[in-house]
Short mmCIF file of C-alpha atoms and ligand atoms in Angstrom, two decimals:
data_model
loop_
_atom_site.label_atom_id
_atom_site.label_comp_id
_atom_site.label_asym_id
_atom_site.label_seq_id
_atom_site.Cartn_x
_atom_site.Cartn_y
_atom_site.Cartn_z
CA MET A 1 10.26 -31.92 71.45
CA LYS A 2 11.98 -32.09 68.11
CA ASN A 3 8.68 -33.05 66.49
CA LEU A 4 6.90 -30.16 68.17
CA ILE A 5 9.48 -27.64 66.96
CA GLN A 6 9.20 -29.09 63.48
CA SER A 7 5.40 -28.83 63.55
CA VAL A 8 5.53 -25.24 64.79
CA LEU A 9 8.03 -24.33 62.09
CA ILE A 10 5.88 -25.96 59.46
CA LEU A 11 2.79 -24.24 60.84
CA ILE A 12 4.56 -20.87 60.74
CA SER A 13 5.79 -21.45 57.22
CA VAL A 14 2.30 -22.50 56.15
CA LEU A 15 0.84 -19.39 57.79
CA ILE A 16 3.37 -17.19 56.04
CA ALA A 17 2.74 -19.02 52.82
CA ALA A 18 -1.02 -18.64 53.25
CA LYS A 19 -0.70 -14.95 54.00
CA GLY A 20 1.70 -14.18 51.21
CA ALA A 21 0.23 -16.54 48.68
CA GLU A 22 -3.01 -14.76 47.84
CA GLU A 23 -3.02 -14.54 44.12
CA VAL A 24 -5.43 -12.27 42.25
CA ILE A 25 -6.84 -13.29 38.90
CA TYR A 26 -8.91 -10.83 36.85
CA ALA A 27 -11.41 -12.36 34.49
CA GLN A 28 -14.51 -11.45 32.57
CA VAL A 29 -17.77 -13.36 32.63
CA GLY A 30 -17.50 -16.23 30.16
CA GLU A 31 -13.72 -16.55 30.36
CA ARG A 32 -11.71 -19.61 31.40
CA VAL A 33 -9.01 -19.43 34.07
CA ILE A 34 -6.44 -21.78 35.56
CA LEU A 35 -5.79 -21.75 39.33
CA LYS A 36 -2.23 -22.93 39.88
CA PRO A 37 -1.39 -25.24 42.86
CA PRO A 38 0.89 -24.10 45.68
CA ALA A 39 4.61 -24.15 45.07
CA VAL A 40 5.04 -26.97 47.68
CA ASP A 41 4.15 -29.99 45.63
CA LYS A 42 4.30 -32.56 48.45
CA TYR A 43 0.93 -33.63 49.75
CA LYS A 44 -1.22 -36.66 50.46
CA TYR A 45 -4.47 -34.92 49.65
CA MET A 46 -5.25 -31.67 47.86
CA TYR A 47 -8.61 -29.92 47.95
CA TRP A 48 -9.86 -26.83 46.14
CA ARG A 49 -12.56 -25.05 48.12
CA PHE A 50 -14.57 -21.91 47.56
CA GLY A 51 -15.43 -19.14 50.03
CA SER A 52 -13.26 -20.33 52.94
CA PRO A 53 -10.71 -23.10 53.67
CA GLN A 54 -13.63 -25.15 54.98
CA GLY A 55 -16.05 -23.96 52.30
CA ILE A 56 -17.67 -25.69 49.36
CA GLN A 57 -15.40 -28.43 48.12
CA LEU A 58 -14.95 -28.25 44.37
CA ALA A 59 -12.27 -30.82 43.70
CA TRP A 60 -9.91 -33.22 45.42
CA ARG A 61 -6.98 -35.37 44.45
CA ASN A 62 -4.46 -37.64 46.25
CA TYR A 63 -0.82 -38.49 45.77
CA LEU A 64 -1.85 -41.69 43.99
CA SER A 65 -3.48 -39.54 41.27
CA GLY A 66 -6.98 -40.39 42.40
CA ASN A 67 -9.23 -37.36 41.97
CA GLY A 68 -12.78 -36.12 41.94
CA ILE A 69 -14.59 -33.01 40.79
CA ASP A 70 -17.83 -31.37 41.89
CA LYS A 71 -19.33 -29.91 38.72
CA GLU A 72 -17.84 -31.64 35.71
CA ASN A 73 -18.62 -28.95 33.16
CA LYS A 74 -17.43 -26.05 35.22
CA PHE A 75 -14.30 -27.40 36.94
CA ALA A 76 -11.57 -29.72 35.75
CA TRP A 77 -8.13 -30.85 36.84
CA SER A 78 -5.20 -30.04 34.63
CA GLY A 79 -2.27 -31.65 36.42
CA SER A 80 -2.51 -30.15 39.90
CA SER A 81 -4.14 -26.97 38.58
CA LEU A 82 -7.85 -26.30 38.73
CA VAL A 83 -9.46 -25.08 35.52
CA ILE A 84 -12.65 -23.02 35.71
CA SER A 85 -14.49 -22.61 32.41
CA ASN A 86 -17.22 -20.21 31.31
CA ILE A 87 -17.06 -18.08 34.44
CA GLU A 88 -20.42 -16.89 35.75
CA GLN A 89 -21.27 -14.10 38.17
CA ASN A 90 -21.36 -16.46 41.21
CA ASN A 91 -17.90 -17.87 40.44
CA PHE A 92 -16.16 -14.66 41.48
CA GLY A 93 -14.65 -14.90 44.96
CA THR A 94 -11.77 -16.57 46.78
CA TYR A 95 -10.61 -20.11 46.13
CA TYR A 96 -8.51 -22.06 48.66
CA CYS A 97 -6.16 -24.86 47.95
CA VAL A 98 -5.93 -27.03 51.09
CA THR A 99 -3.38 -29.82 51.38
CA SER A 100 -2.87 -32.52 54.01
CA ASP A 101 0.61 -33.80 54.90
CA PRO A 102 1.53 -31.54 56.32
CA PRO A 103 -1.82 -31.92 58.08
CA SER A 104 -3.38 -28.49 57.82
CA ASP A 105 -6.94 -29.31 57.09
CA ASN A 106 -8.18 -25.88 57.96
CA LEU A 107 -5.28 -23.87 56.60
CA ALA A 108 -4.98 -23.14 52.96
CA ALA A 109 -1.63 -23.68 51.28
CA LYS A 110 -2.73 -21.15 48.72
CA GLN A 111 -5.62 -18.83 48.07
CA VAL A 112 -6.68 -17.33 44.76
CA LYS A 113 -9.05 -14.43 44.42
CA LEU A 114 -11.02 -14.38 41.21
CA VAL A 115 -11.97 -10.74 40.56
CA LYS A 116 -14.53 -9.66 38.02
CA LEU A 117 -13.31 -7.54 35.19
CA ASN A 118 -15.80 -5.53 33.14
CA VAL A 119 -14.62 -4.38 29.70
CA THR A 120 -17.09 -2.74 27.33
CA ASN A 121 -16.99 -4.11 23.84
CA PRO A 122 -18.53 -1.90 21.17
CA SER A 123 -20.53 -4.38 19.16
CA SER A 124 -21.38 -2.37 16.06
CA PRO A 125 -18.93 -0.59 13.75
CA LEU A 126 -18.70 3.18 13.84
CA LEU A 127 -18.72 5.82 11.15
CA PRO A 128 -16.16 8.60 11.39
CA GLY A 129 -17.59 11.39 13.53
CA GLU A 130 -19.56 9.13 15.85
CA SER A 131 -18.55 8.89 19.50
CA LEU A 132 -16.70 6.06 21.16
CA SER A 133 -16.57 5.33 24.87
CA LEU A 134 -14.67 2.43 26.33
CA ALA A 135 -14.74 1.35 29.96
CA CYS A 136 -12.61 -1.10 31.87
CA SER A 137 -13.16 -1.71 35.60
CA VAL A 138 -12.73 -4.36 38.29
CA GLU A 139 -15.29 -5.27 40.92
CA ASP A 140 -13.29 -5.78 44.07
CA SER A 141 -15.05 -4.18 47.03
CA GLN A 142 -12.81 -5.57 49.81
CA GLY A 143 -9.59 -5.44 47.83
CA ASP A 144 -6.75 -3.84 49.75
CA GLN A 145 -4.61 -2.90 46.76
CA LYS A 146 -6.38 -1.13 43.92
CA PRO A 147 -4.97 -2.20 40.56
CA ASN A 148 -3.68 0.30 38.05
CA ILE A 149 -6.02 0.27 35.06
CA TYR A 150 -5.30 1.90 31.71
CA TRP A 151 -5.87 1.48 27.98
CA GLN A 152 -3.46 1.03 25.13
CA THR A 153 -4.58 2.56 21.83
CA PRO A 154 -4.09 0.67 18.53
CA ASN A 155 -0.79 2.47 18.04
CA GLY A 156 0.46 1.65 21.54
CA GLN A 157 -0.28 4.90 23.39
CA LYS A 158 -1.28 4.66 27.05
CA ILE A 159 -4.42 6.47 28.16
CA LYS A 160 -6.58 6.38 31.29
CA ASN A 161 -10.19 6.94 30.31
CA ILE A 162 -11.69 6.75 26.93
CA LEU A 163 -14.34 8.96 25.51
CA VAL A 164 -13.71 9.94 21.93
CA LYS A 165 -16.27 12.49 20.77
CA HIS A 166 -15.53 12.16 17.05
CA VAL A 167 -13.87 8.96 15.98
CA THR A 168 -11.69 8.86 12.91
CA SER A 169 -10.19 5.85 11.23
CA GLN A 170 -7.14 6.33 13.47
CA HIS A 171 -9.24 4.84 16.26
CA ASN A 172 -9.81 1.70 14.22
CA GLY A 173 -8.06 -1.38 15.52
CA LYS A 174 -7.29 -3.38 18.64
CA TRP A 175 -7.51 -1.60 21.98
CA THR A 176 -6.07 -3.24 25.06
CA CYS A 177 -7.25 -2.78 28.63
CA VAL A 178 -4.34 -3.38 31.01
CA VAL A 179 -5.06 -4.19 34.67
CA LYS A 180 -1.84 -4.11 36.60
CA ASN A 181 -1.45 -5.24 40.21
CA GLY A 182 2.19 -5.61 41.13
CA GLU A 183 3.62 -8.38 38.98
CA ASN A 184 0.19 -9.44 37.90
CA GLU A 185 -0.86 -8.00 34.55
CA LYS A 186 -4.04 -8.78 32.70
CA HIS A 187 -4.40 -7.68 29.08
CA THR A 188 -7.84 -7.70 27.48
CA GLN A 189 -8.08 -6.90 23.79
CA ILE A 190 -11.17 -5.55 22.16
CA SER A 191 -11.56 -4.45 18.59
CA VAL A 192 -13.02 -1.16 17.46
CA LYS A 193 -14.21 -0.97 13.88
CA VAL A 194 -14.37 2.41 12.24
CA LEU A 195 -15.81 2.02 8.76
CA GLY A 196 -13.54 4.64 7.30
CA GLU A 197 -10.48 2.50 6.92
CA LEU A 198 -9.49 1.78 3.37
CA LEU A 199 -6.45 -0.10 2.22
CA CYS A 200 -4.22 0.82 -0.62
CA MET A 201 -2.61 -2.20 -2.19
CA HIS A 202 0.61 -1.23 -3.83
CA LYS A 203 1.06 -2.75 -7.24
CA TYR A 204 4.75 -3.50 -6.96
CA HIS A 205 5.10 -4.92 -3.50
CA TYR A 206 1.65 -6.38 -2.96
CA SER A 207 2.06 -5.28 0.62
CA SER A 208 -0.72 -3.16 1.91
CA PHE A 209 -0.47 0.01 3.82
CA PRO A 210 -3.50 1.68 5.24
CA LEU A 211 -5.03 4.67 3.63
CA TYR A 212 -7.99 6.23 5.23
CA LEU A 213 -11.30 7.03 3.76
CA ASP A 214 -12.01 10.07 5.81
CA LEU A 215 -13.69 13.40 5.91
CA SER A 216 -10.36 14.96 6.67
CA PRO A 217 -8.45 16.18 3.61
CA ALA A 218 -5.16 15.32 5.34
CA PHE A 219 -5.46 11.77 4.08
CA SER A 220 -4.79 11.77 0.40
CA SER A 221 -2.52 9.82 -1.84
CA THR A 222 -0.83 10.24 -5.16
CA GLN A 223 -0.42 7.48 -7.70
CA TYR A 224 2.09 7.76 -10.52
CA THR A 225 1.72 6.28 -13.97
CA SER A 226 3.04 6.73 -17.52
CA ASN A 227 2.18 5.54 -21.01
CA SER A 228 4.48 2.54 -20.47
CA SER A 229 3.36 1.44 -17.01
CA ARG A 230 0.25 0.37 -15.21
CA ILE A 231 -2.26 2.72 -13.64
CA THR A 232 -3.92 1.78 -10.36
CA ILE A 233 -6.35 4.00 -8.49
CA PRO A 234 -6.67 2.17 -5.20
CA CYS A 235 -9.69 2.07 -2.96
CA SER A 236 -10.61 -0.91 -0.84
CA PHE A 237 -11.53 -1.56 2.72
CA ALA A 238 -9.87 -3.62 5.41
CA PRO A 239 -10.31 -7.39 5.13
CA ASP A 240 -12.17 -7.56 8.44
CA ILE A 241 -14.83 -5.14 7.22
CA THR A 242 -17.62 -6.37 4.97
CA TRP A 243 -20.43 -4.77 3.01
CA GLU A 244 -22.77 -5.92 5.80
CA HIS A 245 -21.08 -3.42 8.11
CA PHE A 246 -21.76 -0.61 5.63
CA LYS A 247 -25.32 -1.80 5.05
CA ALA A 248 -25.87 -1.74 8.82
CA LYS A 249 -25.04 1.96 8.62
CA ASP A 250 -27.59 2.56 5.84
CA ILE A 251 -25.23 3.07 2.94
CA GLN A 252 -27.09 4.68 0.03
CA GLU A 253 -24.65 5.35 -2.78
CA VAL A 254 -21.12 4.40 -3.84
CA TYR A 255 -19.49 6.03 -6.86
CA TRP A 256 -16.26 7.20 -8.46
CA GLN A 257 -15.88 10.69 -9.82
CA PHE A 258 -13.04 12.23 -11.77
CA SER A 259 -11.79 15.81 -12.09
CA PRO A 260 -9.37 15.88 -15.03
CA LYS A 261 -6.33 18.09 -14.82
CA ILE A 262 -4.45 19.79 -17.58
CA PRO A 263 -0.64 19.74 -17.31
CA SER A 264 -0.38 23.21 -15.77
CA GLY A 265 -2.10 21.76 -12.72
CA VAL A 266 -5.40 23.50 -13.14
CA ILE A 267 -8.51 21.38 -12.70
CA SER A 268 -10.51 21.78 -15.87
CA GLY A 269 -14.26 21.61 -15.65
CA GLY A 270 -16.37 20.01 -12.94
CA PRO A 271 -16.06 16.43 -11.75
CA GLN A 272 -17.46 13.70 -13.99
CA ARG A 273 -19.06 10.62 -12.52
CA LEU A 274 -17.31 7.52 -13.88
CA PHE A 275 -18.93 4.55 -12.14
CA THR A 276 -21.82 3.93 -9.75
CA LEU A 277 -22.09 0.75 -7.70
CA SER A 278 -25.48 -0.88 -7.66
CA LEU A 279 -25.89 -1.80 -4.02
CA GLN A 280 -28.55 -4.43 -4.60
CA ASP A 281 -27.47 -8.05 -4.32
CA SER A 282 -25.77 -8.02 -7.75
CA MET A 283 -23.11 -5.53 -6.54
CA LYS A 284 -22.04 -4.44 -10.01
CA TRP A 285 -20.47 -1.25 -11.29
CA ASN A 286 -22.52 0.76 -13.77
CA VAL A 287 -20.52 2.86 -16.19
CA ASN A 288 -21.67 6.48 -16.22
CA GLN A 289 -19.09 7.98 -18.49
CA HIS A 290 -17.21 6.22 -21.22
CA THR A 291 -13.87 5.16 -19.77
CA ASP A 292 -11.58 2.20 -20.40
CA LEU A 293 -10.49 1.98 -16.77
CA LYS A 294 -11.27 -1.46 -15.35
CA THR A 295 -13.07 -2.12 -12.07
CA GLN A 296 -12.33 -5.00 -9.68
CA ASP A 297 -14.69 -7.26 -7.77
CA PRO A 298 -16.54 -4.95 -5.37
CA LYS A 299 -17.92 -7.94 -3.43
CA LYS A 300 -14.40 -8.53 -2.12
CA GLY A 301 -14.19 -4.95 -0.92
CA ASP A 302 -11.90 -3.87 -3.76
CA LEU A 303 -13.18 -0.69 -5.39
CA SER A 304 -9.94 0.05 -7.27
CA LEU A 305 -9.72 1.18 -10.88
CA THR A 306 -6.86 -0.02 -13.09
CA ARG A 307 -5.59 -0.16 -16.67
CA LYS A 308 -2.54 -1.85 -18.23
CA LEU A 309 -1.02 1.44 -19.39
CA GLY A 310 -1.53 5.00 -18.27
CA LYS A 311 -2.54 7.83 -20.56
CA GLU A 312 -1.90 11.53 -20.50
CA GLU A 313 -5.60 12.24 -19.98
CA ASP A 314 -5.69 10.08 -16.80
CA ARG A 315 -4.13 13.01 -14.97
CA GLY A 316 -6.46 14.37 -12.29
CA ASP A 317 -8.25 13.67 -9.04
CA TYR A 318 -10.29 10.50 -8.56
CA GLU A 319 -12.76 10.45 -5.72
CA CYS A 320 -14.28 7.31 -4.25
CA ILE A 321 -17.45 8.42 -2.50
CA MET A 322 -19.80 6.61 -0.14
CA LYS A 323 -23.00 8.31 0.91
CA PHE A 324 -24.99 7.27 3.94
CA LYS A 325 -28.52 8.00 5.13
CA GLY A 326 -28.63 11.34 6.87
CA GLY A 327 -26.13 12.92 4.52
CA LYS A 328 -22.93 11.49 5.98
CA ILE A 329 -20.23 11.11 3.32
CA LEU A 330 -17.04 9.12 3.32
CA ASN A 331 -14.76 10.17 0.53
CA ARG A 332 -11.28 9.40 -0.57
CA THR A 333 -9.28 11.25 -3.20
CA VAL A 334 -6.51 9.67 -5.20
CA ARG A 335 -4.46 12.04 -7.32
CA VAL A 336 -3.01 10.58 -10.50
CA GLU A 337 0.18 12.04 -11.95
CA VAL A 338 1.45 11.02 -15.38
CA LEU A 339 5.20 10.90 -15.89
CA GLN A 340 6.45 12.00 -19.31
CA ILE A 341 9.79 12.57 -20.97
CA ILE A 342 10.07 15.56 -23.25
CA SER A 343 12.95 15.79 -25.68
CA SER A 344 13.99 19.26 -26.83
CA PRO A 345 14.44 20.06 -29.69
CA ARG A 346 13.19 16.65 -30.98
CA PRO A 347 13.69 12.91 -30.38
CA GLU A 348 15.42 12.63 -33.78
CA LEU A 349 18.81 14.34 -33.75
CA ILE A 350 22.14 14.52 -35.50
CA SER A 351 25.22 13.58 -33.59
CA GLY A 352 26.79 16.70 -32.09
CA GLN A 353 23.53 18.53 -31.53
CA PRO A 354 22.59 19.75 -28.04
CA LEU A 355 19.71 18.00 -26.29
CA ASN A 356 17.53 18.67 -23.26
CA LEU A 357 15.59 15.71 -21.84
CA THR A 358 12.99 16.59 -19.22
CA CYS A 359 11.25 13.94 -17.12
CA SER A 360 8.32 15.35 -15.24
CA THR A 361 4.71 14.99 -14.20
CA GLY A 362 4.20 18.69 -14.70
CA ASN A 363 4.22 19.17 -10.92
CA GLN A 364 6.92 19.36 -8.26
CA LEU A 365 7.78 15.89 -6.94
CA PRO A 366 7.41 15.34 -3.17
CA SER A 367 10.71 15.34 -1.27
CA ASP A 368 10.56 11.59 -0.58
CA VAL A 369 10.30 10.72 -4.27
CA GLN A 370 13.55 10.30 -6.20
CA LEU A 371 13.97 10.41 -9.94
CA LYS A 372 16.47 8.17 -11.72
CA TRP A 373 17.63 8.19 -15.33
CA SER A 374 18.72 5.06 -17.18
CA PRO A 375 20.43 6.02 -20.45
CA PRO A 376 20.96 3.36 -23.17
CA LYS A 377 23.81 0.95 -22.28
CA GLN A 378 26.25 2.22 -24.90
CA SER A 379 25.71 5.83 -23.91
CA SER A 380 28.64 7.54 -22.19
CA LEU A 381 27.63 10.99 -21.14
CA SER A 382 30.16 13.67 -20.52
CA PRO A 383 29.70 15.27 -18.12
CA PRO A 384 28.06 12.26 -16.37
CA ILE A 385 24.58 12.63 -14.83
CA PRO A 386 24.97 14.36 -11.46
CA ASP A 387 23.68 12.63 -8.32
CA PRO A 388 20.83 12.99 -7.35
CA HIS A 389 19.57 12.85 -10.89
CA PRO A 390 17.94 16.10 -12.03
CA ALA A 391 14.58 16.16 -13.79
CA LYS A 392 16.20 17.96 -16.73
CA LEU A 393 19.24 16.47 -18.44
CA THR A 394 21.23 18.91 -20.51
CA ILE A 395 23.46 17.14 -23.01
CA PRO A 396 25.73 19.61 -24.83
CA GLN A 397 26.48 17.18 -27.68
CA VAL A 398 24.67 13.93 -28.37
CA HIS A 399 26.54 10.94 -29.77
CA THR A 400 25.30 8.00 -31.78
CA GLY A 401 25.78 5.91 -28.58
CA ASP A 402 22.99 7.93 -27.01
CA GLU A 403 20.56 6.44 -29.48
CA GLY A 404 17.97 4.09 -27.99
CA GLU A 405 15.64 3.93 -25.01
CA TRP A 406 16.03 6.43 -22.22
CA GLU A 407 14.15 5.46 -19.11
CA CYS A 408 13.20 7.72 -16.24
CA THR A 409 12.01 6.01 -13.04
CA LEU A 410 10.41 7.39 -9.90
CA TRP A 411 11.36 5.74 -6.62
CA GLN A 412 10.05 6.14 -3.12
CA GLY A 413 12.75 4.52 -1.01
CA SER A 414 13.15 1.06 -2.54
CA LYS A 415 9.70 1.09 -4.09
CA GLN A 416 9.37 1.85 -7.80
CA LEU A 417 6.43 4.15 -8.43
CA THR A 418 6.47 4.34 -12.22
CA SER A 419 8.77 4.75 -15.20
CA ALA A 420 8.58 6.49 -18.57
CA VAL A 421 10.52 5.69 -21.74
CA ILE A 422 11.54 7.74 -24.75
CA THR A 423 13.33 6.43 -27.84
CA LEU A 424 15.99 8.73 -29.33
CA LYS A 425 17.20 8.43 -32.92
CA ILE A 426 20.60 9.91 -33.62
CA GLU A 427 22.07 10.17 -37.13
CA PRO A 428 25.85 10.17 -37.31
CA LYS A 429 27.26 13.54 -38.34
CA LEU A 430 29.60 11.85 -40.85
CA SER A 431 26.76 10.62 -42.99
CA VAL A 432 25.57 14.18 -43.35
CA TRP A 433 28.95 15.22 -44.74
CA MET A 434 28.92 12.17 -46.90
CA LEU A 435 25.48 13.15 -48.07
CA VAL A 436 26.80 16.61 -48.86
CA ILE A 437 29.75 15.11 -50.75
CA ILE A 438 27.53 12.66 -52.60
CA CYS A 439 25.13 15.44 -53.52
CA SER A 440 27.94 17.68 -54.69
CA ALA A 441 29.49 14.81 -56.63
CA ALA A 442 26.15 14.12 -58.22
CA VAL A 443 25.79 17.79 -59.08
CA VAL A 444 29.30 17.78 -60.58
CA VAL A 445 28.54 14.64 -62.56
CA ILE A 446 25.30 16.12 -63.81
CA LEU A 447 27.11 19.34 -64.73
CA ILE A 448 29.76 17.37 -66.57
CA LEU A 449 27.08 15.39 -68.39
CA ILE A 450 25.30 18.60 -69.32
CA LEU A 451 28.58 20.05 -70.55
CA ILE A 452 29.35 16.93 -72.51
CA PHE A 453 25.88 17.01 -73.99
CA ILE A 454 26.15 20.67 -74.93
CA PHE A 455 29.60 20.07 -76.38
CA TYR A 456 28.38 17.05 -78.30
CA ARG A 457 25.37 18.96 -79.67
CA ARG A 458 27.55 21.79 -80.71
CA ARG A 459 29.96 19.45 -82.44
CA GLN A 460 27.11 17.70 -84.16
CA ARG A 461 25.70 20.99 -85.37
CA LYS A 462 29.12 21.99 -86.59
CA MET A 463 29.55 18.68 -88.38
CA ARG A 464 26.13 19.00 -90.05
CA HIS A 465 27.05 22.50 -91.09
CA LEU A 466 30.35 21.24 -92.53
CA ARG A 467 28.67 18.35 -94.33
CA HIS A 468 26.17 20.76 -95.73
CA ARG A 469 28.96 22.89 -97.14
CA LEU A 470 30.77 19.84 -98.45
CA CYS A 471 27.65 18.69 -100.26
CA GLN A 472 27.21 22.14 -101.89
CA CYS A 473 30.75 21.80 -103.30
CA LYS A 474 30.14 18.29 -104.57
CA ASN A 475 27.97 19.18 -107.54
CA PRO A 476 30.31 21.70 -109.30
CA LYS A 477 33.28 19.88 -110.59
CA PRO A 478 36.50 20.57 -108.80
CA LYS A 479 38.79 22.83 -110.77
CA GLY A 480 41.79 20.61 -110.45
CA PHE A 481 40.13 17.94 -112.61
CA TYR A 482 40.19 20.22 -115.66
CA ARG A 483 43.91 20.62 -115.58
CA THR A 484 44.51 16.88 -116.07
C1 NAG B 1 -19.88 -3.06 32.83
O1 NAG B 1 -19.66 -1.68 32.80
C2 NAG B 1 -20.60 -0.95 32.05
C3 NAG B 1 -20.14 0.48 31.99
O2 NAG B 1 -19.50 0.87 33.12
C4 NAG B 1 -21.97 -1.12 32.70
O3 NAG B 1 -22.92 -0.41 31.98
C5 NAG B 1 -22.33 -2.58 32.72
O4 NAG B 1 -23.53 -2.76 33.39
C6 NAG B 1 -21.25 -3.36 33.40
N1 NAG B 1 -21.53 -4.75 33.20
C7 NAG B 1 -21.56 -5.59 34.18
C8 NAG B 1 -21.89 -7.00 33.81
O5 NAG B 1 -21.34 -5.27 35.30
C1 NAG B 2 -14.68 15.01 -0.38
O1 NAG B 2 -13.88 15.54 0.65
C2 NAG B 2 -13.27 16.78 0.37
C3 NAG B 2 -12.37 17.14 1.51
O2 NAG B 2 -12.95 16.90 2.71
C4 NAG B 2 -14.35 17.82 0.10
O3 NAG B 2 -13.75 19.04 -0.21
C5 NAG B 2 -15.21 17.34 -1.04
O4 NAG B 2 -16.25 18.24 -1.28
C6 NAG B 2 -15.77 15.97 -0.75
N1 NAG B 2 -16.51 15.51 -1.91
C7 NAG B 2 -17.80 15.24 -1.87
C8 NAG B 2 -18.42 14.77 -3.13
O5 NAG B 2 -18.42 15.34 -0.86
C1 NAG B 3 4.89 7.75 -24.49
O1 NAG B 3 5.43 8.96 -24.02
C2 NAG B 3 6.71 9.27 -24.51
C3 NAG B 3 7.17 10.51 -23.82
O2 NAG B 3 7.21 10.31 -22.45
C4 NAG B 3 6.63 9.44 -26.01
O3 NAG B 3 7.91 9.69 -26.53
C5 NAG B 3 6.08 8.17 -26.62
O4 NAG B 3 5.89 8.33 -28.00
C6 NAG B 3 4.74 7.80 -25.99
N1 NAG B 3 4.32 6.50 -26.48
C7 NAG B 3 3.09 6.27 -26.89
C8 NAG B 3 2.82 4.89 -27.36
O5 NAG B 3 2.25 7.16 -26.89
C1 NAG B 4 18.29 23.48 -22.98
O1 NAG B 4 18.12 24.17 -21.75
C2 NAG B 4 18.90 25.29 -21.57
C3 NAG B 4 18.72 25.82 -20.19
O2 NAG B 4 17.38 25.81 -19.82
C4 NAG B 4 18.55 26.31 -22.64
O3 NAG B 4 19.36 27.46 -22.48
C5 NAG B 4 18.75 25.69 -23.99
O4 NAG B 4 18.33 26.57 -25.01
C6 NAG B 4 17.99 24.39 -24.14
N1 NAG B 4 18.36 23.72 -25.37
C7 NAG B 4 17.51 23.13 -26.19
C8 NAG B 4 18.07 22.48 -27.40
O5 NAG B 4 16.33 23.15 -25.96
#
């Protein structure tokens, strides 16, 4: 009686377990999955069967760790779990885990439904403007609960169906199809390559942030330089994109062109072509216009131009252009601004003179760029430089302590963009007075000398005159002699 009750209870629990234990696994053709054993880990024999609890036997094992497998390459034991590799179309269906002891030869302790997942994977890269459609579906005709299926965009947005008519580089990246069925979540990542993505390596941090080579003018960047810091005009593509991807899209021409700018901000003249990339196997830059900007190794996807120091005439717009068959163009503009310090009236001053120092690129700085002055160490300005530092410093009276290098730096957050330096020479005021005194003294001395000279000459002339008269009186005999 007791045994019977126990058996019934066990049977009921097994039935409940069997009913509630259907697990769903979503997988694509070619994937590998692991079917976990039932939670009750007490058995004499365990069988994995396909189709029904009495169906095709795939694997067995006993409590003494003896085991056997049907198709060695397809199925394998991993502990008490069954591993299915390289899933094929006929592997989708329901798997049953049957255990004996409790003896339930025809009742599964667990059943696992392997459901086919179909995720489209765009194989070839896209050019901006082409269309992108992504599909994600499950094949589960008799499924009672339909899973919730959606996509996550590269920047984490959730969307249901995907058909992008005109892709931009924003669509570049990893897309995730999420199939959600209660607690069960399956994430499938696919990667979409849009050939427009370029990277801009920042010279100071060596971290890269994406810039986009795009037909849209919204993506543009400004690089700052000065005659005492490096110039970098960045253009490179993402590390996972190669020239082969561009060649597959019939790339025809790659070149740099430059539109110089005069300080007032007006573009002067038409664009000049600086470099053209020869797209044959040599992959070398040909120089079109004399320039001392240096190119990098284009084979590594780095199309940047650099030089050790910037120059005033670097100011302008640099365009990296890629032309494809059919007239499609990818272009990227990098604006170069040159920071300069202008000293008014001059960089050479006399202590006490007023001075205006202006640090500027000739254009308004964006609101996220801060300017910072670094006066020479011994300089003590009064009034001190107000915070935030203005572009124009007005110093009512310079001191000799202000002599030396004045640096003006542009910052974007904690990132230094560029810095310019000017060297001021300040003569002490005292020396000027001393100069005046010395000059006057010299003048006085010269005057005295002249006076002495004149006086001396006069005296000499007088003396000669006297001697002359004395000599005239020498010849006639003095009268006094006759008396004696
Ligand atoms: C997957 O879905 C796509 C689009 O819905 C379809 O064209 C393709 O035939 C499906 N692939 C398989 C293997 O079912
Ligand atoms: C590059 O793009 C800009 C903005 O879209 C456009 O005005 C310009 O004409 C393009 N340059 C070339 C050479 O196509
Ligand atoms: C660099 O520019 C500063 C003004 O910003 C100027 O005073 C200095 O003479 C320039 N140096 C050279 C080497 O041209
Ligand atoms: C400095 O700037 C102020 C205000 O713009 C101006 O009035 C003054 O004449 C300037 N001084 C010099 C020496 O340039």
